[in-house]
Amino acid sequence: MSPVTRMYGVVAMVTALIASNAIAADDKEIIDYREHIMKTLNEQSAALGMMLSMAVPDDNAIAHMEAIALAAKMAPKAFEPKVQGGQSKPEVWTNWDDFSKRMDDFAKKTDEMVRVAKTKGAATAMGNIIEYLPCKSCHDVYRDESKK
Ligand code: HEC
């Protein structure tokens, strides 16, 4: 093998390595993105929970509800790329119709929560919080917490 041929071989190998790394990084970022949105939902729900248990004043309650409603609207887009991994079960994509319907319902329910809070008061909306936040019912089917 001439040195030039050998060099071409090395270049091809390095190029292939870089390309496969780039694909892996893309997938990781897609997973990171949906997890960032889920974590946002988690932090905002935790803040509301502190107000529910009266650990902190509830002056910001409606703002936290609005943050949840906004993040709920961002979530479906983050799951559109069919990238398996993270804590998502494969069913997210094999049962996409059901999964995306649940995401739609989630967005509608959180909008309703904000509407009730603004018209009838944060305390009234807080009284129904479990109904407005179907986090667990979706996780029971589509999230595998043992995956991390
Ligand atoms: C329609 C389905 C659905 C709804 C509704 C939903 N989630 Fe999730 N959640 C998921 C899926 C799927 C994952 C796994 C994402 C991944 O890692 O790929 C997840 C992951 C998470 C994680 C783990 C993120 C991480 O990587 O650390 C948290 C925390 C979380 N959700 C909180 C919430 C909270 C709080 C709510 C409600 C306010 C909520 N989720 C509503 C489907 C849902």
XYZ file of C-alpha atoms and ligand atoms in Angstrom:
191
model
C 0.000 0.000 0.000
C 1.484 3.374 -0.973
C 1.652 6.084 1.702
C -0.937 8.101 -0.217
C -3.390 5.206 -0.378
C -2.799 4.617 3.325
C -3.479 8.283 4.044
C -6.760 8.162 2.124
C -7.728 5.171 4.217
C -7.068 7.069 7.451
C -8.957 10.128 6.244
C -11.956 7.995 5.320
C -11.888 6.321 8.727
C -11.682 9.638 10.616
C -14.488 11.078 8.502
C -16.668 8.069 9.272
C -15.938 8.428 13.000
C -16.816 12.115 13.002
C -20.032 11.425 11.098
C -21.165 8.694 13.495
C -20.373 10.911 16.488
C -22.403 13.713 14.978
C -25.404 11.418 14.630
C -25.070 10.228 18.223
C -24.839 13.827 19.476
C -27.976 14.795 17.539
C -29.953 11.977 19.124
C -28.681 12.873 22.570
C -29.694 16.476 22.049
C -33.169 15.496 20.906
C -33.563 13.428 24.082
C -32.064 16.216 26.235
C -34.502 18.712 24.745
C -37.648 16.763 25.663
C -36.173 16.071 29.103
C -35.543 19.782 29.660
C -39.229 20.449 28.986
C -40.269 17.652 31.354
C -37.943 19.031 34.032
C -39.489 22.468 33.569
C -42.903 20.914 34.159
C -41.512 19.201 37.232
C -40.003 22.339 38.766
C -43.128 24.404 38.153
C -45.358 21.674 39.595
C -43.075 21.402 42.625
C -43.381 25.155 43.176
C -47.191 24.853 43.039
C -46.994 21.926 45.452
C -45.148 24.123 47.947
C -47.990 26.619 47.734
C -50.569 23.863 48.141
C -48.883 22.726 51.346
C -48.607 26.400 52.370
C -44.839 26.171 52.710
C -44.555 29.440 50.748
C -47.034 32.258 49.940
C -49.179 31.583 46.870
C -48.872 35.009 45.211
C -47.143 33.461 42.182
C -49.574 30.552 41.840
C -51.183 31.751 38.599
C -47.775 32.509 37.037
C -46.625 28.948 37.813
C -49.821 27.569 36.277
C -49.174 29.649 33.160
C -45.610 28.317 32.992
C -46.965 24.754 33.154
C -49.554 25.471 30.448
C -46.837 26.958 28.234
C -44.442 24.031 28.736
C -47.313 21.602 28.070
C -47.713 23.242 24.644
C -43.997 22.857 23.918
C -43.896 19.178 24.841
C -45.534 17.483 21.789
C -43.042 19.006 19.328
C -40.143 17.699 21.435
C -41.420 14.121 21.064
C -42.054 14.294 17.311
C -38.581 13.063 16.287
C -38.730 9.281 16.621
C -35.609 8.994 18.725
C -35.767 6.124 21.184
C -33.994 6.519 24.485
C -34.000 8.458 27.689
C -36.914 7.271 29.787
C -39.303 7.106 26.844
C -40.822 3.703 26.147
C -40.955 2.665 22.470
C -44.760 2.903 22.784
C -44.461 6.715 22.576
C -43.947 6.221 18.835
C -45.680 2.885 18.212
C -48.854 4.306 19.882
C -48.277 7.832 18.628
C -52.009 8.565 18.136
C -52.750 7.835 21.783
C -49.607 9.571 23.033
C -50.246 12.755 21.066
C -53.910 12.749 22.117
C -52.759 12.649 25.740
C -50.413 15.549 25.045
C -53.327 17.502 23.518
C -55.520 16.758 26.531
C -52.692 17.827 28.825
C -52.402 21.190 27.019
C -56.187 21.683 27.168
C -56.391 20.784 30.847
C -53.586 23.128 31.839
C -55.239 25.955 29.852
C -58.450 25.197 31.732
C -56.506 25.335 35.025
C -55.241 28.834 34.147
C -58.734 29.937 33.083
C -60.300 28.710 36.342
C -57.518 30.309 38.398
C -58.012 33.651 36.684
C -61.797 33.641 36.886
C -62.457 31.819 40.160
C -59.190 32.220 42.004
C -56.002 30.210 42.354
C -57.354 28.315 45.371
C -60.273 26.925 43.336
C -57.887 25.706 40.612
C -55.538 24.255 43.241
C -58.448 22.233 44.602
C -58.597 20.363 41.288
C -54.880 20.172 40.630
C -54.720 16.384 40.211
C -57.363 16.594 37.495
C -55.444 19.307 35.611
C -52.063 17.568 35.762
C -52.282 14.053 34.251
C -48.512 13.563 34.642
C -48.734 10.212 36.357
C -51.322 8.631 34.071
C -49.090 9.317 31.054
C -45.891 8.249 32.824
C -47.528 4.978 33.912
C -47.846 4.025 30.251
C -45.048 5.830 28.424
C -42.180 6.454 30.832
C -39.688 3.939 32.201
C -38.117 5.466 35.287
C -35.710 2.553 35.700
C -33.880 3.782 32.598
C -31.668 6.197 34.567
C -48.537 12.683 27.557
C -47.445 12.131 28.333
C -46.767 12.901 29.436
C -47.298 13.884 30.258
C -48.710 14.449 30.283
C -46.242 14.270 31.163
N -45.093 13.555 30.891
Fe -43.338 13.683 31.914
N -42.497 12.324 30.660
C -43.138 11.689 29.624
C -42.191 10.828 28.922
C -42.485 9.962 27.718
C -40.962 10.980 29.592
C -39.615 10.329 29.219
C -38.794 11.337 28.393
C -37.430 10.780 27.997
O -36.554 10.698 28.884
O -37.282 10.416 26.818
C -41.186 11.913 30.678
C -40.216 12.297 31.582
C -40.428 13.107 32.677
C -39.428 13.437 33.668
C -37.984 12.943 33.690
C -37.108 13.953 32.980
C -35.637 13.632 33.169
O -35.017 13.110 32.252
O -35.112 13.889 34.259
C -40.029 14.261 34.587
C -39.387 14.864 35.824
C -41.400 14.484 34.150
N -41.616 13.756 32.986
C -42.312 15.282 34.800
C -43.614 15.522 34.343
C -44.587 16.348 35.049
C -44.351 17.039 36.374
C -45.714 16.346 34.287
C -47.031 17.022 34.557
C -47.077 18.392 35.024
C -45.462 15.499 33.132
N -44.182 15.028 33.200
C -46.395 15.225 32.153
C -44.469 11.807 29.278
C -45.371 12.711 29.849
